[in-house]
Short mmCIF file of C-alpha atoms in Angstrom, two decimals:
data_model
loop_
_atom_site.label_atom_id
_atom_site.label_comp_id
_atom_site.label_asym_id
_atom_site.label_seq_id
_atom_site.Cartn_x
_atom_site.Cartn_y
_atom_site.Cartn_z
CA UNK A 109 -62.54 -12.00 12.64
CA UNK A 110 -60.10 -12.38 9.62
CA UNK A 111 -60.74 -13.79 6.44
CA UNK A 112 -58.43 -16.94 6.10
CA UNK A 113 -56.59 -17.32 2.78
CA UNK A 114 -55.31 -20.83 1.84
CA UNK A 115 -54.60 -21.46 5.74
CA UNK A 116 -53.55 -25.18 4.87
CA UNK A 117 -51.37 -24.59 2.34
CA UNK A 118 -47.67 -22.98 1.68
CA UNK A 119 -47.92 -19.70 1.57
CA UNK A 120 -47.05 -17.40 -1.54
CA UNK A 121 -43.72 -17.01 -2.20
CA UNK A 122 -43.41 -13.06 -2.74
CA UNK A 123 -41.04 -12.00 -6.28
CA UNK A 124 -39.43 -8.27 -5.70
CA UNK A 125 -38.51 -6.97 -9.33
CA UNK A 126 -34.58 -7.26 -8.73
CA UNK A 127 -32.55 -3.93 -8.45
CA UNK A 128 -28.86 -4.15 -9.65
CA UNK A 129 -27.89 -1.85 -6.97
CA UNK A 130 -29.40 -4.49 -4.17
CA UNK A 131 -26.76 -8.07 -3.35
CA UNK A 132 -28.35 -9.73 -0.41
CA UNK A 133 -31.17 -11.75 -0.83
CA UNK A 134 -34.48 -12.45 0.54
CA UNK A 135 -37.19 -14.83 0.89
CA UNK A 136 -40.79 -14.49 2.31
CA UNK A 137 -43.56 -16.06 3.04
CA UNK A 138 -46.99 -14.55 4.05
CA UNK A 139 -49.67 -16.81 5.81
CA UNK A 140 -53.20 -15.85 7.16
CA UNK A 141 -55.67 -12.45 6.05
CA UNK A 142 -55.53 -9.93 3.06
CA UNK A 143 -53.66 -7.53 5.45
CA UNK A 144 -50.53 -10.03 5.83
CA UNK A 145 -49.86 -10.20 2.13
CA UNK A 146 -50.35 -6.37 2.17
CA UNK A 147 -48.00 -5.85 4.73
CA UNK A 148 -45.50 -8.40 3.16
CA UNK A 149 -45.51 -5.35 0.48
CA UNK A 150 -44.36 -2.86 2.79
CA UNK A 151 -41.94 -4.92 4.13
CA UNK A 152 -40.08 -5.56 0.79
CA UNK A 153 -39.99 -1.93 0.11
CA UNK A 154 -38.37 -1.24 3.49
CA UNK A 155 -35.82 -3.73 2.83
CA UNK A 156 -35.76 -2.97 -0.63
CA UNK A 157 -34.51 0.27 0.33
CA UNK A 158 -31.77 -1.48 2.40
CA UNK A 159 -30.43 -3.65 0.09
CA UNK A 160 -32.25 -6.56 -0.60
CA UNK A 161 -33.42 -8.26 -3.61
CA UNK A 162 -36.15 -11.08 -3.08
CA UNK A 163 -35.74 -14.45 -4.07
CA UNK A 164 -37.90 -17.69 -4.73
CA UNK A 165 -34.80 -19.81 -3.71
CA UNK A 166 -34.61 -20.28 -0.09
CA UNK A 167 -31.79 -22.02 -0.01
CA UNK A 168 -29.82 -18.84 -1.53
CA UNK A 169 -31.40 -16.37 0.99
CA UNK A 170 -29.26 -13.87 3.11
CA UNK A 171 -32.51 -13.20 5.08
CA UNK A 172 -35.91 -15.34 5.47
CA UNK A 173 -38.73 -13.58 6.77
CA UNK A 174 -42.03 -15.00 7.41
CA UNK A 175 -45.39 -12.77 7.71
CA UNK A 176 -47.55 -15.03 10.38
CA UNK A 177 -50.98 -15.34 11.24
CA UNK A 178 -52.56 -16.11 15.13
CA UNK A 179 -56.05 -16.47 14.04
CA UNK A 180 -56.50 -20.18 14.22
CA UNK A 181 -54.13 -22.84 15.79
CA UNK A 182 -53.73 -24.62 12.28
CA UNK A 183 -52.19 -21.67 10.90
CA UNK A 184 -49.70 -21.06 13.79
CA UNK A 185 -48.65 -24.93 13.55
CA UNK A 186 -48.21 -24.71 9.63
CA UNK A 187 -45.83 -21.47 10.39
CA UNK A 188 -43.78 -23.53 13.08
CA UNK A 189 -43.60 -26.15 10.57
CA UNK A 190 -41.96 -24.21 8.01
CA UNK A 191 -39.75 -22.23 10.87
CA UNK A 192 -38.42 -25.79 11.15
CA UNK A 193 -38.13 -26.42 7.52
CA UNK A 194 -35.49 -22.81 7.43
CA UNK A 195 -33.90 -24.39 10.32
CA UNK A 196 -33.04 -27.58 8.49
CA UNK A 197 -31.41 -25.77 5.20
CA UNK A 198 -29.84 -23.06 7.44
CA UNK A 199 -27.84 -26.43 9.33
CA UNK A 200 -27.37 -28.09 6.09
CA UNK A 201 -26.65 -25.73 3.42
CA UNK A 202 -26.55 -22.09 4.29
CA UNK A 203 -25.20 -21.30 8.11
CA UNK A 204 -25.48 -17.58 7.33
CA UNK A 205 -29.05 -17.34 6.42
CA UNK A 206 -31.32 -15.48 9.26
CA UNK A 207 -34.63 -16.10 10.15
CA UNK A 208 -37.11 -13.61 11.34
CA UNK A 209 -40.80 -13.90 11.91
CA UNK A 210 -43.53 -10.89 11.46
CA UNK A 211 -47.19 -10.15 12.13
CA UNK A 212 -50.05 -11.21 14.41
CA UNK A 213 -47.84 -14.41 15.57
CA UNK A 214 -44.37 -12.29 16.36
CA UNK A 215 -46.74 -10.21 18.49
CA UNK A 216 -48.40 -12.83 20.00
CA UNK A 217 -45.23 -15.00 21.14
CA UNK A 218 -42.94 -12.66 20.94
CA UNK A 219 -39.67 -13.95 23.53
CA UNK A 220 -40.82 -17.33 23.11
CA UNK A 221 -39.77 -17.73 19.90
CA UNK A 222 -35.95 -15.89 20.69
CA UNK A 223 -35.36 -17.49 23.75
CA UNK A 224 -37.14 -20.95 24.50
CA UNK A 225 -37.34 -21.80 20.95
CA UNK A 226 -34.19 -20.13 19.77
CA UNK A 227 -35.50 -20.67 15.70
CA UNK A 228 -35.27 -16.90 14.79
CA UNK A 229 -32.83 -14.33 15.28
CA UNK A 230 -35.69 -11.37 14.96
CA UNK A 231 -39.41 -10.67 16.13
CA UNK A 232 -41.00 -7.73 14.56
CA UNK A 233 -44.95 -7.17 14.99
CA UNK A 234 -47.18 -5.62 12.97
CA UNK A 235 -46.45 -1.94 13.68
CA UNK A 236 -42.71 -2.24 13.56
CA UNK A 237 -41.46 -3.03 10.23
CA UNK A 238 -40.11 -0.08 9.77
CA UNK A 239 -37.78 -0.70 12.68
CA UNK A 240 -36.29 -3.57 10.25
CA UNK A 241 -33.18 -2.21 8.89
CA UNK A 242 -32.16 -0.86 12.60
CA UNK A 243 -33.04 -4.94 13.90
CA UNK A 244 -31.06 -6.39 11.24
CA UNK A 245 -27.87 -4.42 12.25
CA UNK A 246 -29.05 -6.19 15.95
CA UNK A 247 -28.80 -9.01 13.75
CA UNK A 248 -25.65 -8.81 12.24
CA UNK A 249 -23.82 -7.85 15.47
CA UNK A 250 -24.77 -11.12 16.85
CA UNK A 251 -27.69 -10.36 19.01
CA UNK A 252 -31.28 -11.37 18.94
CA UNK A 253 -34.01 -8.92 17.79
CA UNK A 254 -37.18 -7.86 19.22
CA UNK A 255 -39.78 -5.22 18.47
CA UNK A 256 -43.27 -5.60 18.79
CA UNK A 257 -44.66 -2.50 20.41
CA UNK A 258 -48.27 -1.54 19.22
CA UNK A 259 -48.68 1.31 17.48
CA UNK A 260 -51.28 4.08 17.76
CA UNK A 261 -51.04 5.87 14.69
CA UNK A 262 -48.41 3.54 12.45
CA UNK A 263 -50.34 3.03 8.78
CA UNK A 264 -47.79 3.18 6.47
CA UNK A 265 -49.25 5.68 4.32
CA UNK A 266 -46.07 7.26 3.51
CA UNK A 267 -44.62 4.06 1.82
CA UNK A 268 -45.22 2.91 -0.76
CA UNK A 269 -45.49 -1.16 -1.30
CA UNK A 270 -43.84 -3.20 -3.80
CA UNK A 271 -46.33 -4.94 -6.05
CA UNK A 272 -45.14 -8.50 -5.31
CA UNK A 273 -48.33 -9.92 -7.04
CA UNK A 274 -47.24 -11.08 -10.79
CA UNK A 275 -49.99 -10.77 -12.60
CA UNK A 276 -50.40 -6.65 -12.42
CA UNK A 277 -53.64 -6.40 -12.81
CA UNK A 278 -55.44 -6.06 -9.26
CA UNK A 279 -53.40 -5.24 -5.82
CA UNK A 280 -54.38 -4.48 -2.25
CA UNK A 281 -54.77 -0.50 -0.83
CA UNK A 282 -54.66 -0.70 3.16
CA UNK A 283 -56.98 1.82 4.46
CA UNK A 284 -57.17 1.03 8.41
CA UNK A 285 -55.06 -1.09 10.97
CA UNK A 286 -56.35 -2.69 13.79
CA UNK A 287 -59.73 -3.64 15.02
CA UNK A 288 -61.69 -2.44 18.37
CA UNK A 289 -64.47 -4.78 18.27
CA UNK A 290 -63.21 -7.01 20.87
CA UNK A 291 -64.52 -10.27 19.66
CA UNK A 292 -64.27 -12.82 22.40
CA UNK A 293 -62.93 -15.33 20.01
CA UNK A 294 -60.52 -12.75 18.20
CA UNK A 295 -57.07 -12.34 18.90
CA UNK A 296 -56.42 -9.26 16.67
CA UNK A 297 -57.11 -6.59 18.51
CA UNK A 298 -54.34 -8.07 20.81
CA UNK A 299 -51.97 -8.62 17.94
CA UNK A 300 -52.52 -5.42 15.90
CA UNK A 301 -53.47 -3.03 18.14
CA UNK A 302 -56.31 0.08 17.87
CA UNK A 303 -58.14 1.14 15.08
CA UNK A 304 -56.64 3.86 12.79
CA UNK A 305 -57.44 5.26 9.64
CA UNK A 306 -55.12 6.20 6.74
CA UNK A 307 -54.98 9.56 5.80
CA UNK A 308 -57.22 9.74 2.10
CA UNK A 309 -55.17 11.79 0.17
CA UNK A 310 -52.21 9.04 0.34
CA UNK A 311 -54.79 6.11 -0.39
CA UNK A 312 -55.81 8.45 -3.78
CA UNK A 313 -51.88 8.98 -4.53
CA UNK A 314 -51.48 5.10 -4.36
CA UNK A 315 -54.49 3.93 -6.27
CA UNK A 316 -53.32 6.69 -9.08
CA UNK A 317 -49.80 5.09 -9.21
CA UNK A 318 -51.42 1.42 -9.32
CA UNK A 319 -53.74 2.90 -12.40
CA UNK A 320 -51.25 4.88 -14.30
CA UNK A 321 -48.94 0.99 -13.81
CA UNK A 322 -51.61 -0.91 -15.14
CA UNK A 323 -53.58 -2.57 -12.48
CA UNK A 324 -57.10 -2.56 -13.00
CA UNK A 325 -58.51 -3.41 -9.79
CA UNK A 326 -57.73 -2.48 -6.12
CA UNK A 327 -59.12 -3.57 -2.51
CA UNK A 328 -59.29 -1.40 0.38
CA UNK A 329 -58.14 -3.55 2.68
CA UNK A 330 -58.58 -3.18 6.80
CA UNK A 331 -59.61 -5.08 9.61
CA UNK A 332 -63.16 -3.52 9.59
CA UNK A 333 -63.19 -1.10 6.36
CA UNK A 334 -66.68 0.38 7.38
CA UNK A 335 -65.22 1.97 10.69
CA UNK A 336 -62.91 3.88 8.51
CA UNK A 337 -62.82 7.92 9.93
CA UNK A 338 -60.00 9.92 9.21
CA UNK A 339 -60.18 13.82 10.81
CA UNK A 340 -56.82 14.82 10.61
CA UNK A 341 -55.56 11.53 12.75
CA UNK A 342 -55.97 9.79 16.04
CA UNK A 343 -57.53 6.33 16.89
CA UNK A 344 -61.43 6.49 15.97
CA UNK A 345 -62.30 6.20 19.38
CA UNK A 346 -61.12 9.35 20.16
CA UNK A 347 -63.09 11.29 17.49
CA UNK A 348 -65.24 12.81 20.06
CA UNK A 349 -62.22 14.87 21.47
CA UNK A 350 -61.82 16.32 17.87
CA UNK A 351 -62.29 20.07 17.24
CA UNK A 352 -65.65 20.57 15.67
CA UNK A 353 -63.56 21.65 12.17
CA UNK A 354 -61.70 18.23 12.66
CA UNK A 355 -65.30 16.72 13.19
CA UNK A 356 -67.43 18.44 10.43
CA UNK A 357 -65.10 17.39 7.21
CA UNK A 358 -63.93 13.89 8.42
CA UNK A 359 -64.16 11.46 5.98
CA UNK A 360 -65.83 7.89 6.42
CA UNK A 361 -65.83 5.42 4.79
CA UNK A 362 -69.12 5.52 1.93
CA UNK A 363 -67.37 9.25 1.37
CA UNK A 364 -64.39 7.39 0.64
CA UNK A 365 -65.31 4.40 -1.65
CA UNK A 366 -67.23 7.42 -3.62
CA UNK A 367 -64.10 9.43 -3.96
CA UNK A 368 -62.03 6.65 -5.21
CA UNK A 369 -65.33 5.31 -7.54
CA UNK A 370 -65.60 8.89 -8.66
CA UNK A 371 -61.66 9.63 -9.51
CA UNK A 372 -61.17 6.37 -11.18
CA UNK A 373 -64.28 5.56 -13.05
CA UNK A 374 -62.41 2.27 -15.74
CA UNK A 375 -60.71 0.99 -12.08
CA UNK A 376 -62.44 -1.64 -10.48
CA UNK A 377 -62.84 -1.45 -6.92
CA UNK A 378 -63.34 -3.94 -3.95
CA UNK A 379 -63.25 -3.82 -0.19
CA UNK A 380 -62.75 -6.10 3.00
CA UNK A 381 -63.54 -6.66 5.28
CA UNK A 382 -67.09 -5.05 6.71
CA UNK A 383 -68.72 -6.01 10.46
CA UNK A 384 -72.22 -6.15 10.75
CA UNK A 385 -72.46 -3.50 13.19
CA UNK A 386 -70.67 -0.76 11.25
CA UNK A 387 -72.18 -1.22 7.53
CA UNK A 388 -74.13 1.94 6.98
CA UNK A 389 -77.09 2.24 3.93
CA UNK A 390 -74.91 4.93 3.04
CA UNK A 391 -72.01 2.36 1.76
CA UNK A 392 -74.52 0.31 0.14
CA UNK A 393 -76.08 2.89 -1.77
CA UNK A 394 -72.32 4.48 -2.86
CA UNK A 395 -71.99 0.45 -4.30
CA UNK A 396 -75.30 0.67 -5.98
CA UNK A 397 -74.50 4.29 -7.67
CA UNK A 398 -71.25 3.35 -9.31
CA UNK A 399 -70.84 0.81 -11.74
CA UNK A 400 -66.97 0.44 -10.99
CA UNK A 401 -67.63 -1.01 -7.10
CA UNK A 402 -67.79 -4.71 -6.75
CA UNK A 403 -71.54 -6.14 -6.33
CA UNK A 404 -69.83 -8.45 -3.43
CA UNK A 405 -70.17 -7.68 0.31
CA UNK A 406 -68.03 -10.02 2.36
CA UNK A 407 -70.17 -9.93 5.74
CA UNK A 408 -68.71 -12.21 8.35
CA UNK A 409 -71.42 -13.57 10.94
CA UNK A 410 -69.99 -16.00 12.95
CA UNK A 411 -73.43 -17.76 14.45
CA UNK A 412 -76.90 -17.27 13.70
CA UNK A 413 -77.61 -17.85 17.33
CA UNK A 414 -78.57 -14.74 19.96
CA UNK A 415 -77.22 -16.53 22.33
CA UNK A 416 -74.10 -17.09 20.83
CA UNK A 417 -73.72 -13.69 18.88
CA UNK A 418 -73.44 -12.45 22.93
CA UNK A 419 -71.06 -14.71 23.81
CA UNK A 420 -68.82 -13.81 21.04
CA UNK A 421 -69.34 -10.16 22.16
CA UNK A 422 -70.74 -9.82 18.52
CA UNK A 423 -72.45 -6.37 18.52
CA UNK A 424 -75.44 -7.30 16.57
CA UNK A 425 -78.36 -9.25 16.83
CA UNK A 426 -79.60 -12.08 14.43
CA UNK A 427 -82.56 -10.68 13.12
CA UNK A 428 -80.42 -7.02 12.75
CA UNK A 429 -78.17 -9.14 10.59
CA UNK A 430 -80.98 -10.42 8.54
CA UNK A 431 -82.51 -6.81 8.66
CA UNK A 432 -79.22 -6.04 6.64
CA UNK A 433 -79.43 -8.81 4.31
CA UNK A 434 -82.83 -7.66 3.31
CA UNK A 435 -81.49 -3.92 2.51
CA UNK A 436 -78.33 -5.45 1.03
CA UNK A 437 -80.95 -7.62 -1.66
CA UNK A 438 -83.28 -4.50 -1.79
CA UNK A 439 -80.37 -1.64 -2.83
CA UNK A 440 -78.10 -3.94 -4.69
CA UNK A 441 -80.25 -6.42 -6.37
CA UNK A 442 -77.66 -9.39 -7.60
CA UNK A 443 -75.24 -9.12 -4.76
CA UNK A 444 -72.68 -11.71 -3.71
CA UNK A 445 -73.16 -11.30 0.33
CA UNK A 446 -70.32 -14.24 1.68
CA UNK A 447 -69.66 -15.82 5.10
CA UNK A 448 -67.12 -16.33 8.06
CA UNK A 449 -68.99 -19.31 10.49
CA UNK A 450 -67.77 -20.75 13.49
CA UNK A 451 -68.88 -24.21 14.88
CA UNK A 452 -68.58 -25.11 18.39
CA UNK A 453 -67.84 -22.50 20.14
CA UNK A 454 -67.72 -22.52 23.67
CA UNK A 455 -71.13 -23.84 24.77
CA UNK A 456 -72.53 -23.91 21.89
CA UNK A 457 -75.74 -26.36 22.11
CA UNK A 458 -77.54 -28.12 19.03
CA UNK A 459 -79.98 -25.67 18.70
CA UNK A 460 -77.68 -23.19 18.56
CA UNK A 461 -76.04 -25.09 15.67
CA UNK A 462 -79.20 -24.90 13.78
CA UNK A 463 -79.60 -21.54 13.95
CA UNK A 464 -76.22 -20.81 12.22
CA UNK A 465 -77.92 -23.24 9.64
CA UNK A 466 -81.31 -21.81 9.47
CA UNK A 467 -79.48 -18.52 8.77
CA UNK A 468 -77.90 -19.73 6.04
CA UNK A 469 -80.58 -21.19 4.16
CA UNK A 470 -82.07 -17.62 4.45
CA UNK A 471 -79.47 -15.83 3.18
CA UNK A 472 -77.67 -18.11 0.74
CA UNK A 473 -74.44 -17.40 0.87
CA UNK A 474 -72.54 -17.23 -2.35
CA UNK A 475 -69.55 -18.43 -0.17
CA UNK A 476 -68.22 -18.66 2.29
CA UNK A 477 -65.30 -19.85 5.22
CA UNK A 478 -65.52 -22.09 7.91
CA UNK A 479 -64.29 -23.29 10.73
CA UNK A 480 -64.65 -25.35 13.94
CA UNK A 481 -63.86 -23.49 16.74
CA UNK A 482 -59.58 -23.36 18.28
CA UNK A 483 -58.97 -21.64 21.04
CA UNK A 484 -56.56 -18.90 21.08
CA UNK A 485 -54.61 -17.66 23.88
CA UNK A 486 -54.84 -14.24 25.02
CA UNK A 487 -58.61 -13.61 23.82
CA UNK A 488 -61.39 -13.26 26.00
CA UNK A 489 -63.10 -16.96 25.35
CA UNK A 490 -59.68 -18.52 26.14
CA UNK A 491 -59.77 -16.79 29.69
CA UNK A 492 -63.27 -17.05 30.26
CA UNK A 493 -64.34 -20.07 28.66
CA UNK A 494 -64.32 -23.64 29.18
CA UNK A 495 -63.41 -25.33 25.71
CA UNK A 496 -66.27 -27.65 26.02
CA UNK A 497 -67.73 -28.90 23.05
CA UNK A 498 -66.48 -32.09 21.66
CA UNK A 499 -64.31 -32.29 19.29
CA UNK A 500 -65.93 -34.35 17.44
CA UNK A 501 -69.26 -32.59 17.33
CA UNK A 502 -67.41 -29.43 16.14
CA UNK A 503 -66.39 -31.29 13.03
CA UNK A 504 -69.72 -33.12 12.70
CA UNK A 505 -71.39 -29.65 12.94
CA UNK A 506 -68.47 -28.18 10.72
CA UNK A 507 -69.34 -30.00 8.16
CA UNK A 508 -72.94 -29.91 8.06
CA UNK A 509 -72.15 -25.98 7.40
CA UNK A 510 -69.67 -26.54 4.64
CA UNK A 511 -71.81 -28.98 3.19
CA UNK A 512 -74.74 -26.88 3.52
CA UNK A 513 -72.91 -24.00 1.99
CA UNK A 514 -71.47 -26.16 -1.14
CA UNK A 515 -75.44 -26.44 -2.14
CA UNK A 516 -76.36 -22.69 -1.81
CA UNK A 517 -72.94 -21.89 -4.00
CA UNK A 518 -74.14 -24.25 -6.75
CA UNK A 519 -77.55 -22.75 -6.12
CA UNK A 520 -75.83 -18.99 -6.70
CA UNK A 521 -73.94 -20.27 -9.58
CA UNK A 522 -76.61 -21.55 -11.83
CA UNK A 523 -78.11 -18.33 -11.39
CA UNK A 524 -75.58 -16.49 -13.57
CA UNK A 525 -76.55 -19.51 -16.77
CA UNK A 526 -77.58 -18.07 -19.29
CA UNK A 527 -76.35 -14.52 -18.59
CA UNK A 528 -73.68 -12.44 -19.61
CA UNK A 529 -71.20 -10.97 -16.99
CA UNK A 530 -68.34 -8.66 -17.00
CA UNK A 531 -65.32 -10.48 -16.24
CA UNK A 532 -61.44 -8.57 -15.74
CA UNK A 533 -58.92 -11.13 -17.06
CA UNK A 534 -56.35 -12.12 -14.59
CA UNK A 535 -54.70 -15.34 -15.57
CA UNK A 536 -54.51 -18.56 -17.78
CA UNK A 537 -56.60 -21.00 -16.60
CA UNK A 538 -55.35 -24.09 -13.99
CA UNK A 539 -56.51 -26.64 -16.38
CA UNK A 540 -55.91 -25.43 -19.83
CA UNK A 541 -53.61 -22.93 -21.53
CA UNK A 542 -56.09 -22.58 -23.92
CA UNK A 543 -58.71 -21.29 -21.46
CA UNK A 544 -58.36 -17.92 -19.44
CA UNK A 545 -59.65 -16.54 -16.22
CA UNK A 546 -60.94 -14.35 -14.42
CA UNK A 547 -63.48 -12.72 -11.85
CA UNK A 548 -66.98 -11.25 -12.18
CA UNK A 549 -67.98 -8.40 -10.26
CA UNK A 550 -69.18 -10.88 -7.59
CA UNK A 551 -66.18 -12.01 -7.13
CA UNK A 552 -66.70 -15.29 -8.96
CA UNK A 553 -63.99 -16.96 -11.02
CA UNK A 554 -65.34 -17.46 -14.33
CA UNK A 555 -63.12 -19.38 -17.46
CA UNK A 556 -63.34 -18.97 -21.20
CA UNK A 557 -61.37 -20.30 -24.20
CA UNK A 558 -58.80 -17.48 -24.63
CA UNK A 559 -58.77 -16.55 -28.48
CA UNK A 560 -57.69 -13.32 -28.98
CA UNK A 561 -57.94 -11.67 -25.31
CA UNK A 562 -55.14 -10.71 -22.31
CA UNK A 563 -54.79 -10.34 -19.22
CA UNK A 564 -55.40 -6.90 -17.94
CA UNK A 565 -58.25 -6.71 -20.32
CA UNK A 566 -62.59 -6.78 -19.03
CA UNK A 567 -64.39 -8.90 -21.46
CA UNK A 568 -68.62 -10.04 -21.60
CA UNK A 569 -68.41 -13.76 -21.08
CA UNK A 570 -71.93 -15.41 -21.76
CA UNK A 571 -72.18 -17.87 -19.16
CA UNK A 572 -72.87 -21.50 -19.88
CA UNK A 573 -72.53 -23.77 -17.19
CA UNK A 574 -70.70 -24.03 -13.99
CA UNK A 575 -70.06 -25.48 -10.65
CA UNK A 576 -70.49 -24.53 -7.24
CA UNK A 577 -67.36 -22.27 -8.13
CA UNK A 578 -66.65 -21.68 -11.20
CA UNK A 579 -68.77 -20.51 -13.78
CA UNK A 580 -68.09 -21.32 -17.90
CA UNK A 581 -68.94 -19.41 -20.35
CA UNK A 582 -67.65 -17.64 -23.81
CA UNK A 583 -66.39 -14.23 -24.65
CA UNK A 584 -68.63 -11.82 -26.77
CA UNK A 585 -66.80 -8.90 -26.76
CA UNK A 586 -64.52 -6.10 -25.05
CA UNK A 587 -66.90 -4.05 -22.23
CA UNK A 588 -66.75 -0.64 -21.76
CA UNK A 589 -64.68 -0.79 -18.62
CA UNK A 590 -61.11 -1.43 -21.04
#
């Protein structure tokens, strides 16, 4: 399952430095996981290439793309929302402007969106984008625009993304597409296809041109990072048919995060996201070893019911999940380990429910997201599965989770009083322009009066107080990663 960023809200609206060369404009929106915003990247150096320039004004766009997510219902209504919302101002104020929607949701819908619907003029899923300039001149001709085809081997490892973040300090490295776990509750393997791995010496020649343009932090970014296996190319499953060469100097993924830790010793490195099943010692030990890898392991669980873990096809059992947690604690004393948790999934019962929170109270989570169960068409629940529990008691039992996770984040938080942690500066602070912020290498946000420090820069912060959070502190000095 995906990590869900800010599925409620509007998503980011994506700046392109302009090129002089480029007149038409665009606008886009990414919803959903990591991978979307990523991919939103991509896209803008594709069109980039072709002419466009990206703009925060929709009403002035040529083109208005938006990067869509299928993994819950609310995101795919907040998507058809805003479709309707480019409808409006392309009736009312700009007649020319065309609409096209990528990702998980293009895949997923695909002709329903050109010809029940008729809101777009273009569909392109996740493998396709860089079919784009060949769809627009569909486009332009005055025909409707479709490609969604699944690739087997598409990574995009031979483009390279526009940095559409703003503050240039930390950016996203896509390592794998796709996802064979099969989840019954999942709809990505449907929506972006097969696991694939990028080939490592194109992931090394991006994180170099990120480091020698001043970002200071990357994440490897896939579906499920730990699965990562490149021998020369293919999906993983077929690794067996290698040639024993092929076989004997693939790389996975611990030999990975230690060649990037190794190369770029003053970069700071993250990952996500990692399934149960597939986290080796070997990847914990590599985060141990090098002082440059995030202490943070972002280790989605779903349930902490047996029963439920098999009915969600998850391929591990509770107390191998808690097995984990203990060697996570044991390698890497003072990591963050955070949560995905479904409630109310098909029938789930009320013991079930408690242990998902049993679980938690022995792990702890640092943080984590939450949801109550939607069914999603396509995946294996929605054609096996009854729906069946209540709506209501998914929200009760939803928030009996969150609530019980807003105590163990405090709990996490006022661990750090008292200490000092190395924090990379990444923006002013939301409440004062006086204060900055930043993360720790637990992925916390921590905020500090600013005095003479800037963005871009790692600082000691001696930490003070906090909230379930955010933790406060003051600056003491420059570390040794700047």
């Amino acid at each position: 399952m995906e990590k869900i960023i800010d599925e409620g809200k509007q998503g980011d609206n994506l700046v392109l430095e302009q090129v002089p060369a480029n007149t038409k404009k665009l606008f886009i929106e990414s919803y959903g996981c990591a991978m979307n915003f990523a991919d939103s990247e991509v896209v803008a150096s594709i069109l980039s290439g072709n002419g466009y320039n990206t703009t925060t004004v929709l009403e002035e766009a040529d083109l208005v793309l938006v990067n869509t997510c299928s993994i819950r219902e609310k995101a795919e209504q907040t998507v058809r929302n805003r479709l309707e919302q480019y409808q409006s101002v392309k009736r009312r104020i700009n007649p020319n402007m065309k609409v096209g929607v990528l990702g998980c949701m293009a895949e997923r819908l695909k002709e329903k969106f050109l010809d029940e619907e008729k809101i777009v003029d273009l569909v392109v899923g996740p493998d396709a984008y860089k079919d784009l300039p060949n769809l627009l001149e569909e486009v332009e001709s005055g025909n409707d625009a479709i490609n969604v085809i699944l690739s087997k081997d598409e990574t995009y490892g031979d483009i390279s993304p526009v940095r559409l973040q703003s503050n240039g300090v930390s950016a996203f490295v896509s390592i794998t597409r796709g996802c064979d776990n099969m989840c019954t509750f999942c709809v990505v393997p449907f929506t972006r296809g097969r696991e694939r791995s990028r080939e490592p010496q194109s992931i090394m020649d991006e994180v170099r041109s990120l480091w020698e343009r001043g970002y200071r932090e990357i994440t490897l970014l896939g579906q499920n990072v730990d699965s990562y296996l490149w021998y020369g190319g293919g999906l993983k499953k077929d690794f067996t048919k290698a040639s024993p060469m092929q076989q004997a100097t693939a790389v996975r993924f611990d030999q990975l995060l230690e060649m990037v830790a190794v190369a770029f010793p003053r970069m700071r490195i993250r990952f996500s996201t990692s399934n149960p099943q597939d986290m080796h010692e070997s990847v914990l030990h590599v985060i141990a070893r090098y002082p440059n890898v995030c202490k943070h392991i972002h280790l989605p669980v779903q349930s902490g019911s047996d029963r439920m873990l098999r009915e969600m096809n998850r391929q591990h059992t509770r107390e191998e999940y808690m097995r984990l947690i203990d060697k996570i604690y044991e390698i890497i004393p003072g990591c963050a380990i955070t949560q995905d948790m479904i409630a109310g999934f098909p029938t789930e019962t009320e013991q079930d429910h408690q242990d998902s929170l049993s679980l938690m109270e022995y792990v702890k989570y640092d943080f984590g997201y939450m949801y109550a169960y939607s069914e999603r068409p396509g995946t294996l629940a929605a054609r096996k599965m009854e729906d069946d529990v209540p709506e209501a008691t998914k929200l009760r039992r939803l928030t009996e989770i969150v609530n019980l996770q807003r105590q163990h984040s405090l709990f996490r938080s006022r661990e750090y009083v008292g200490k000092v942690v190395e924090v990379l500066i990444e923006k002013p602070s939301k409440k004062s322009p006086n204060d900055l912020s930043g993360r720790n290498s637990q992925n916390v946000t921590v905020v500090f009066p600013k005095e003479h420090y800037r963005i871009g820069e790692f600082v000691n912060v001696e930490i003070t107080s906090c909230t379930s959070g955010t933790l406060i502190g003051k600056a003491i000095g420059y570390s040794g990663m700047n």
